Amino acid sequence: MHSTDRSEDDASRSPQTGFRAWLNRRTGVDSLLRTALDEPIPGGARLAYIFGSGLLFIFLSQIITGIFLALYYVPAADHAHTTVAYMTKVVTAGSFLRSLHSYGASAMVIVLLLHLSQTYVYGAYKGRRELLWISGCVLFGLVMAMAFSGYLLPWDQRAYFATAVGTNAIGEVPLVGGMLTRLVRGGTEMGTLTISRFFVAHVFFIPACIFALVASHIFLFRNAGAAGPATENPYKPTSKSEPFYPRQVFMDLSLTALLLVGLGLLAFFVAVPLGPAADPANAQYVPRPEWYYLPIFQWLKYWHGSAAVIGILLIPMILIIAVIALPFLDRSIERRPWKRPVAIGAYAFVLFALVGLGLRSQYVDKHDPGVAQQIAKQRIEEQEYMRKPFEPDLSPASLAAANVVLADPLAAKGKTVFVAQSCNACHGDAGIGTVVAPALVGMSVKFTSDQLTDLFKHPTAKMNAGGMPPVELPPDDMKALIAYLESLK
Amino acid sequence: MSGRTDSGNMSRGKSSISGPRSSERRSFLGALLALGSCCIGALLSIPLIRFALFPLLRRTTDLEPSPLGPLIDFSSLSEPLSKTIQVEQVDGWRKEVSEKTVYVTKDSHGQLCVLSSICPHLGCTLPWVGSKNEFVCPCHGAVFAPDGSRVSGPARRGMDTLKTTTKDGQLLVRFQNFRQLVADKEVMD
């Protein structure tokens, strides 16, 4: 009886047109969905568990907005800033999408910290979850690397100088620091190779790693099972379980919806600014990283000279190793936070230290009049740049034509001959060449002026075949024309 | 087929704590979630679509009108006057500046007009030959009158007139390329 009811219910939900059934036979989508949605959660659904899926959805939003931004972006030092300015100032919805992507990065870091905190405080790394925890730690690193590499791409002052400082910090690593900086930058200085590297890292390399790790993270999570409330045994949960769907799904999606709508409103009403193009020669610029890198930025200030090894290498390494090895170091099955004073104390200490460092950095900046003034000035420059209309880049062909505003009067006269004789009709403006005739740029390297004069009067068979007529000109005009051709380099 | 569905229900029955009522609720919630997700998805896809379709909605390759000089300069025109204009071709986020030669002249009604110097035959640049009071193409010998109308030669139409505007006493011209070898003027985009 019971079973009949349910199959009727199933029938009403999925019309038996045969398609659903066929699709299921071919793909097994029903059992896949069932596996995904019926994941048992010991102790039932809770708001505390929503951050993981929230992260997944922001990541998805980052991928989608990122792909669309790439429609207009060019990863090269001479175009990156112009293309970002173009999509921000000219392309419809461009400012919104860029802002959404930029705020999405911050949201990702925040939700990641919440996810990590929940896992830590609930002791959800315990039991058989060592690899799950480690894959999460690597994902944390990858997300921070995404934030770092993406920050440079607009190539404005803020991006350029923050990344210059960031990559300099890598150079502080003893022995291999200089090499690492060169590797990351693609040279000793920041330049177009730096953008290429950061772009490939941001768009191909790190996302590929994130896909792989998210897959293994979810696999390991399902393999170990949801940990449930902190009172639960990490190996054998005993409390009654509730399937993931519908209540947990509902909570998870509510957070996602809240995040997306919140980010959308923020991006719509408060556009992320784009500053003036990077000017490496600007010695006054006071670089400041994005908020999530401020603690590290401040921390690095305290370590100089021989002590730097301790502060820049030793302490961070110990911290990172301790965090990664946490499930091996803390083997007790006790999960309740109030029974784990050392673990919770250490966590609170690190958290307060990071927040304190970040706030300290802000405080120092505010109370140094020179720095505060310069930072305020930089913000005004950004606002002014945002208000200016978009100015397109001049294409290289234009520059060649513009260069022909010639110093040599003979060559200048030659240019009028060039135009009057219709040479430009086939050989293009400033002799840059067209589909019907070759470029004349650099001819003077191949031929002397006498040879050129001779070629004009007696074209070769190949020139004749191409439709090049003999050029008959008064000697003065011929001289001027040759002088002009020689100026085309 | 029903056997398949049944076995599916059996396996779900094991992990699920739902009865018929809760199953109903589940499908209602499912529909609600699907609807909500679709709404948010649709809302967020609007800017994405607008962003991607921008080149369809607005011209991303455009020519700006080029200045020719003050109108008074052309008031006492006795023969076509050759002018070099700077044409700004916008191409997405970059622009190309090229130079084109045009002729300012008077049409058959004595009105100021601007001719493209590109021969409508095969695209050579037409020089003004003052001694003959004609435009004569150096390539294939097409001949045009001072107002640009066709006189003789292989061209199938007269020289092409360009759209002009005036702004603050300045004559502006909008440069365009036209299809060659056809009898009627046809803009090439």
Tab-separated table of C-alpha atoms in Angstrom, chain A residues 16-351:
chain	number	residue	atom	x	y	z
A	16	GLN	CA	5.844	9.163	-17.721
A	17	THR	CA	6.217	10.365	-21.267
A	18	GLY	CA	9.065	7.970	-21.495
A	19	PHE	CA	11.678	10.683	-21.839
A	20	ARG	CA	12.504	10.859	-18.153
A	21	ALA	CA	12.601	7.092	-17.990
A	22	TRP	CA	14.747	6.891	-21.115
A	23	LEU	CA	17.104	9.587	-19.825
A	24	ASN	CA	17.381	7.718	-16.570
A	25	ARG	CA	18.175	4.423	-18.308
A	26	ARG	CA	20.895	6.143	-20.320
A	27	THR	CA	22.404	8.329	-17.586
A	28	GLY	CA	21.275	6.996	-14.235
A	29	VAL	CA	20.379	10.592	-13.364
A	30	ASP	CA	17.717	9.547	-10.855
A	31	SER	CA	20.068	7.531	-8.716
A	32	LEU	CA	22.688	10.240	-9.079
A	33	LEU	CA	20.237	12.829	-7.776
A	34	ARG	CA	19.125	10.490	-5.033
A	35	THR	CA	22.736	9.931	-3.977
A	36	ALA	CA	23.350	13.659	-3.984
A	37	LEU	CA	20.176	14.678	-2.198
A	38	ASP	CA	19.724	11.873	0.301
A	39	GLU	CA	23.080	12.337	1.985
A	40	PRO	CA	22.268	11.664	5.659
A	41	ILE	CA	23.119	14.470	8.059
A	42	PRO	CA	23.430	13.213	11.634
A	43	GLY	CA	21.362	15.371	13.953
A	44	GLY	CA	19.531	17.038	11.098
A	45	ALA	CA	19.943	20.122	8.954
A	46	ARG	CA	21.500	23.221	10.514
A	47	LEU	CA	22.364	26.748	9.465
A	48	ALA	CA	25.933	26.133	10.624
A	49	TYR	CA	26.519	23.803	7.664
A	50	ILE	CA	25.600	26.183	4.874
A	51	PHE	CA	29.006	27.688	4.080
A	52	GLY	CA	30.394	24.861	1.956
A	53	SER	CA	27.703	25.075	-0.686
A	54	GLY	CA	27.751	28.867	-0.407
A	55	LEU	CA	31.424	28.749	-1.410
A	56	LEU	CA	30.687	26.446	-4.314
A	57	PHE	CA	28.070	28.823	-5.655
A	58	ILE	CA	30.220	31.946	-5.352
A	59	PHE	CA	32.972	30.040	-7.113
A	60	LEU	CA	30.477	29.220	-9.866
A	61	SER	CA	29.514	32.886	-10.092
A	62	GLN	CA	33.213	33.801	-10.293
A	63	ILE	CA	33.707	31.349	-13.162
A	64	ILE	CA	30.738	32.705	-15.100
A	65	THR	CA	31.545	36.399	-14.595
A	66	GLY	CA	35.227	35.646	-15.221
A	67	ILE	CA	34.532	33.960	-18.547
A	68	PHE	CA	32.404	36.901	-19.651
A	69	LEU	CA	35.021	39.462	-18.555
A	70	ALA	CA	37.558	37.576	-20.679
A	71	LEU	CA	35.440	38.504	-23.727
A	72	TYR	CA	36.957	41.971	-23.659
A	73	TYR	CA	40.208	41.479	-21.745
A	74	VAL	CA	43.688	41.402	-23.263
A	75	PRO	CA	46.465	40.126	-20.970
A	76	ALA	CA	49.324	42.375	-22.048
A	77	ALA	CA	50.902	45.361	-20.332
A	78	ASP	CA	50.060	47.749	-23.174
A	79	HIS	CA	46.387	46.746	-23.478
A	80	ALA	CA	45.230	45.288	-20.158
A	81	HIS	CA	44.268	48.595	-18.592
A	82	THR	CA	42.617	49.958	-21.743
A	83	THR	CA	40.512	46.835	-22.171
A	84	VAL	CA	39.394	46.901	-18.536
A	85	ALA	CA	38.586	50.615	-18.880
A	86	TYR	CA	36.642	49.797	-22.048
A	87	MET	CA	34.531	47.105	-20.430
A	88	THR	CA	33.984	49.263	-17.348
A	89	LYS	CA	33.134	52.533	-19.054
A	90	VAL	CA	31.729	51.552	-22.430
A	91	VAL	CA	30.345	48.009	-22.523
A	92	THR	CA	26.803	47.645	-21.144
A	93	ALA	CA	26.706	46.023	-17.710
A	94	GLY	CA	30.526	45.901	-17.775
A	95	SER	CA	31.033	47.854	-14.591
A	96	PHE	CA	28.433	45.682	-12.864
A	97	LEU	CA	30.039	42.393	-13.913
A	98	ARG	CA	33.529	43.547	-13.027
A	99	SER	CA	32.284	44.744	-9.640
A	100	LEU	CA	30.440	41.464	-9.096
A	101	HIS	CA	33.618	39.538	-9.886
A	102	SER	CA	35.700	41.764	-7.636
A	103	TYR	CA	33.273	41.689	-4.684
A	104	GLY	CA	32.847	37.967	-5.319
A	105	ALA	CA	36.539	37.506	-4.545
A	106	SER	CA	36.120	39.207	-1.167
A	107	ALA	CA	32.940	37.254	-0.468
A	108	MET	CA	34.773	34.051	-1.299
A	109	VAL	CA	37.453	34.825	1.296
A	110	ILE	CA	34.844	35.704	3.932
A	111	VAL	CA	32.704	32.598	3.368
A	112	LEU	CA	35.859	30.494	3.214
A	113	LEU	CA	36.876	31.799	6.647
A	114	LEU	CA	33.378	31.049	7.977
A	115	HIS	CA	33.487	27.530	6.505
A	116	LEU	CA	36.924	26.944	8.017
A	117	SER	CA	35.866	28.362	11.395
A	118	GLN	CA	32.754	26.189	11.503
A	119	THR	CA	34.778	23.085	10.670
A	120	TYR	CA	37.373	23.977	13.285
A	121	VAL	CA	35.038	24.953	16.096
A	122	TYR	CA	32.779	21.914	15.496
A	123	GLY	CA	35.840	19.671	15.417
A	124	ALA	CA	34.618	18.419	12.066
A	125	TYR	CA	38.174	17.573	10.959
A	126	LYS	CA	38.297	14.718	13.419
A	127	GLY	CA	37.874	11.021	12.913
A	128	ARG	CA	38.479	9.762	9.408
A	129	ARG	CA	38.625	13.284	7.920
A	130	GLU	CA	42.376	13.946	7.643
A	131	LEU	CA	42.435	14.089	3.851
A	132	LEU	CA	39.208	16.066	3.755
A	133	TRP	CA	40.803	18.687	6.004
A	134	ILE	CA	44.056	18.744	4.015
A	135	SER	CA	42.245	19.153	0.697
A	136	GLY	CA	40.351	22.047	2.297
A	137	CYS	CA	43.636	23.638	3.388
A	138	VAL	CA	45.023	23.379	-0.148
A	139	LEU	CA	41.786	24.888	-1.487
A	140	PHE	CA	42.207	27.772	0.951
A	141	GLY	CA	45.673	28.402	-0.458
A	142	LEU	CA	44.379	28.194	-4.023
A	143	VAL	CA	41.577	30.681	-3.345
A	144	MET	CA	44.092	33.112	-1.850
A	145	ALA	CA	46.291	32.591	-4.922
A	146	MET	CA	43.274	33.359	-7.139
A	147	ALA	CA	42.722	36.593	-5.236
A	148	PHE	CA	46.386	37.524	-5.551
A	149	SER	CA	46.715	36.740	-9.254
A	150	GLY	CA	43.403	38.334	-10.231
A	151	TYR	CA	44.225	41.540	-8.420
A	152	LEU	CA	47.000	42.453	-10.877
A	153	LEU	CA	45.019	41.955	-14.070
A	154	PRO	CA	43.360	45.432	-14.354
A	155	TRP	CA	46.923	46.868	-14.413
A	156	ASP	CA	45.966	50.135	-12.746
A	157	GLN	CA	48.157	51.880	-10.177
A	158	ARG	CA	46.578	50.063	-7.239
A	159	ALA	CA	46.964	46.638	-8.866
A	160	TYR	CA	50.463	47.257	-10.130
A	161	PHE	CA	51.970	48.538	-6.903
A	162	ALA	CA	50.181	46.070	-4.615
A	163	THR	CA	51.499	43.228	-6.742
A	164	ALA	CA	54.959	44.783	-6.915
A	165	VAL	CA	55.032	44.745	-3.102
A	166	GLY	CA	53.507	41.262	-2.962
A	167	THR	CA	56.063	39.794	-5.342
A	168	ASN	CA	58.842	41.640	-3.508
A	169	ALA	CA	57.736	39.920	-0.323
A	170	ILE	CA	58.297	36.567	-2.032
A	171	GLY	CA	61.854	37.770	-2.581
A	172	GLU	CA	62.396	37.868	1.191
A	173	VAL	CA	62.491	34.080	1.309
A	174	PRO	CA	66.100	33.161	2.113
A	175	LEU	CA	68.339	31.681	-0.594
A	176	VAL	CA	65.759	31.170	-3.356
A	177	GLY	CA	63.780	34.411	-2.874
A	178	GLY	CA	65.284	36.306	-5.800
A	179	MET	CA	64.753	33.369	-8.100
A	180	LEU	CA	61.139	32.955	-6.957
A	181	THR	CA	60.380	36.610	-7.593
A	182	ARG	CA	61.846	36.373	-11.099
A	183	LEU	CA	59.859	33.214	-11.710
A	184	VAL	CA	56.576	34.785	-10.608
A	185	ARG	CA	57.234	38.033	-12.463
A	186	GLY	CA	58.725	36.452	-15.560
A	187	GLY	CA	61.719	38.770	-15.124
A	188	THR	CA	63.386	41.042	-12.623
A	189	GLU	CA	60.798	43.788	-13.103
A	190	MET	CA	57.020	43.711	-13.352
A	191	GLY	CA	55.991	43.840	-16.975
A	192	THR	CA	53.969	42.264	-19.725
A	193	LEU	CA	55.311	38.778	-18.914
A	194	THR	CA	54.034	39.240	-15.364
A	195	ILE	CA	50.530	39.804	-16.715
A	196	SER	CA	50.778	36.720	-18.949
A	197	ARG	CA	51.833	34.597	-16.003
A	198	PHE	CA	49.229	35.968	-13.655
A	199	PHE	CA	46.547	35.628	-16.325
A	200	VAL	CA	47.379	32.002	-17.098
A	201	ALA	CA	47.572	31.233	-13.380
A	202	HIS	CA	44.279	33.006	-12.694
A	203	VAL	CA	42.327	31.661	-15.638
A	204	PHE	CA	43.753	28.214	-16.421
A	205	PHE	CA	46.172	26.828	-13.890
A	206	ILE	CA	44.671	27.629	-10.477
A	207	PRO	CA	41.035	27.047	-11.572
A	208	ALA	CA	42.037	23.617	-12.924
A	209	CYS	CA	43.610	22.806	-9.542
A	210	ILE	CA	40.500	24.113	-7.770
A	211	PHE	CA	38.189	21.929	-9.899
A	212	ALA	CA	40.251	18.850	-9.084
A	213	LEU	CA	40.409	19.671	-5.386
A	214	VAL	CA	36.746	20.615	-5.070
A	215	ALA	CA	35.886	17.262	-6.634
A	216	SER	CA	38.127	15.389	-4.217
A	217	HIS	CA	36.944	17.555	-1.302
A	218	ILE	CA	33.312	16.619	-1.995
A	219	PHE	CA	34.218	13.004	-2.630
A	220	LEU	CA	36.150	12.788	0.626
A	221	PHE	CA	33.306	14.528	2.440
A	222	ARG	CA	30.776	12.006	1.181
A	223	ASN	CA	33.165	9.177	1.890
A	224	ALA	CA	33.672	10.241	5.508
A	225	GLY	CA	30.075	11.331	5.959
A	226	ALA	CA	28.751	14.556	7.427
A	227	ALA	CA	30.163	15.104	10.898
A	228	GLY	CA	26.969	16.459	12.429
A	229	PRO	CA	26.798	18.437	15.671
A	230	ALA	CA	29.780	18.904	17.974
A	231	THR	CA	28.360	16.467	20.498
A	232	GLU	CA	28.570	13.671	17.920
A	233	ASN	CA	31.180	10.936	17.804
A	234	PRO	CA	33.398	11.674	14.781
A	235	TYR	CA	33.597	8.000	13.765
A	236	LYS	CA	30.155	6.607	14.524
A	237	PRO	CA	27.459	9.272	14.655
A	238	THR	CA	24.548	8.040	16.726
A	239	SER	CA	21.885	10.724	16.443
A	240	LYS	CA	18.990	10.351	14.031
A	241	SER	CA	19.890	11.577	10.557
A	242	GLU	CA	17.964	13.705	8.144
A	243	PRO	CA	18.579	13.687	4.388
A	244	PHE	CA	20.382	16.632	2.797
A	245	TYR	CA	17.250	17.375	0.758
A	246	PRO	CA	15.045	19.291	1.342
A	247	ARG	CA	15.797	21.257	4.513
A	248	GLN	CA	19.580	21.538	4.258
A	249	VAL	CA	19.364	22.232	0.529
A	250	PHE	CA	16.843	24.933	1.286
A	251	MET	CA	19.112	26.543	3.880
A	252	ASP	CA	22.158	26.277	1.604
A	253	LEU	CA	20.353	27.812	-1.333
A	254	SER	CA	18.975	30.569	0.879
A	255	LEU	CA	22.501	31.587	1.778
A	256	THR	CA	23.506	31.429	-1.866
A	257	ALA	CA	20.538	33.543	-2.896
A	258	LEU	CA	21.286	36.009	-0.119
A	259	LEU	CA	24.941	36.222	-1.166
A	260	LEU	CA	24.186	36.604	-4.852
A	261	VAL	CA	21.489	39.214	-4.311
A	262	GLY	CA	23.680	41.052	-1.788
A	263	LEU	CA	26.685	41.024	-4.095
A	264	GLY	CA	24.465	42.026	-7.002
A	265	LEU	CA	23.072	45.035	-5.141
A	266	LEU	CA	26.533	46.025	-3.965
A	267	ALA	CA	27.961	45.731	-7.473
A	268	PHE	CA	25.045	47.675	-8.886
A	269	PHE	CA	25.152	50.582	-6.446
A	270	VAL	CA	28.836	50.736	-5.497
A	271	ALA	CA	30.987	50.130	-8.554
A	272	VAL	CA	34.519	48.882	-7.988
A	273	PRO	CA	36.776	51.721	-9.153
A	274	LEU	CA	39.445	51.450	-11.804
A	275	GLY	CA	42.373	53.780	-11.286
A	276	PRO	CA	44.685	55.377	-13.832
A	277	ALA	CA	46.940	53.006	-15.790
A	278	ALA	CA	49.978	51.621	-13.985
A	279	ASP	CA	52.864	54.052	-14.041
A	280	PRO	CA	55.960	52.262	-12.740
A	281	ALA	CA	57.822	55.584	-12.616
A	282	ASN	CA	55.463	56.973	-9.952
A	283	ALA	CA	57.643	57.046	-6.838
A	284	GLN	CA	55.010	58.623	-4.588
A	285	TYR	CA	52.440	55.870	-4.865
A	286	VAL	CA	51.611	54.221	-1.537
A	287	PRO	CA	50.688	50.617	-2.318
A	288	ARG	CA	48.175	48.827	-0.111
A	289	PRO	CA	46.914	45.283	-0.638
A	290	GLU	CA	43.276	44.208	-0.525
A	291	TRP	CA	41.913	43.819	3.013
A	292	TYR	CA	42.502	40.063	3.200
A	293	TYR	CA	46.225	40.546	2.656
A	294	LEU	CA	46.588	43.431	5.117
A	295	PRO	CA	47.538	41.204	8.108
A	296	ILE	CA	50.406	39.636	6.162
A	297	PHE	CA	51.406	43.045	4.846
A	298	GLN	CA	51.575	44.424	8.382
A	299	TRP	CA	53.319	41.315	9.728
A	300	LEU	CA	56.132	41.647	7.174
A	301	LYS	CA	56.840	45.184	8.407
A	302	TYR	CA	58.111	43.864	11.744
A	303	TRP	CA	60.835	41.646	10.375
A	304	HIS	CA	64.086	43.047	9.119
A	305	GLY	CA	67.684	41.907	8.693
A	306	SER	CA	68.740	38.576	10.117
A	307	ALA	CA	65.501	38.160	12.061
A	308	ALA	CA	63.557	38.172	8.788
A	309	VAL	CA	64.105	34.421	8.385
A	310	ILE	CA	62.154	33.826	11.579
A	311	GLY	CA	59.238	36.095	10.787
A	312	ILE	CA	58.928	35.527	7.067
A	313	LEU	CA	59.821	31.875	6.772
A	314	LEU	CA	59.964	30.040	10.092
A	315	ILE	CA	56.803	31.220	11.858
A	316	PRO	CA	54.545	31.039	8.773
A	317	MET	CA	55.933	27.599	7.911
A	318	ILE	CA	55.289	26.297	11.426
A	319	LEU	CA	51.782	27.750	11.329
A	320	ILE	CA	51.008	26.264	7.915
A	321	ILE	CA	52.382	22.843	8.847
A	322	ALA	CA	50.471	22.922	12.140
A	323	VAL	CA	47.237	23.770	10.342
A	324	ILE	CA	47.683	21.089	7.681
A	325	ALA	CA	48.738	18.445	10.203
A	326	LEU	CA	45.933	19.376	12.602
A	327	PRO	CA	43.911	16.141	12.260
A	328	PHE	CA	47.079	14.149	12.977
A	329	LEU	CA	48.130	16.314	15.914
A	330	ASP	CA	44.697	16.399	17.529
A	331	ARG	CA	43.632	12.747	17.643
A	332	SER	CA	41.120	12.911	20.491
A	333	ILE	CA	37.514	12.213	19.540
A	334	GLU	CA	36.296	15.098	21.679
A	335	ARG	CA	34.563	17.609	19.414
A	336	ARG	CA	32.760	19.940	21.823
A	337	PRO	CA	34.567	23.305	21.725
A	338	TRP	CA	34.225	23.937	25.431
A	339	LYS	CA	36.145	20.704	26.071
A	340	ARG	CA	39.013	21.680	23.708
A	341	PRO	CA	40.516	24.790	25.344
A	342	VAL	CA	43.930	24.476	23.681
A	343	ALA	CA	42.599	24.083	20.153
A	344	ILE	CA	40.012	26.819	20.530
A	345	GLY	CA	42.496	29.068	22.334
A	346	ALA	CA	45.053	28.665	19.551
A	347	TYR	CA	42.395	29.407	16.973
A	348	ALA	CA	41.200	32.503	18.795
A	349	PHE	CA	44.791	33.670	19.187
A	350	VAL	CA	45.564	33.367	15.471
A	351	LEU	CA	42.265	34.993	14.543
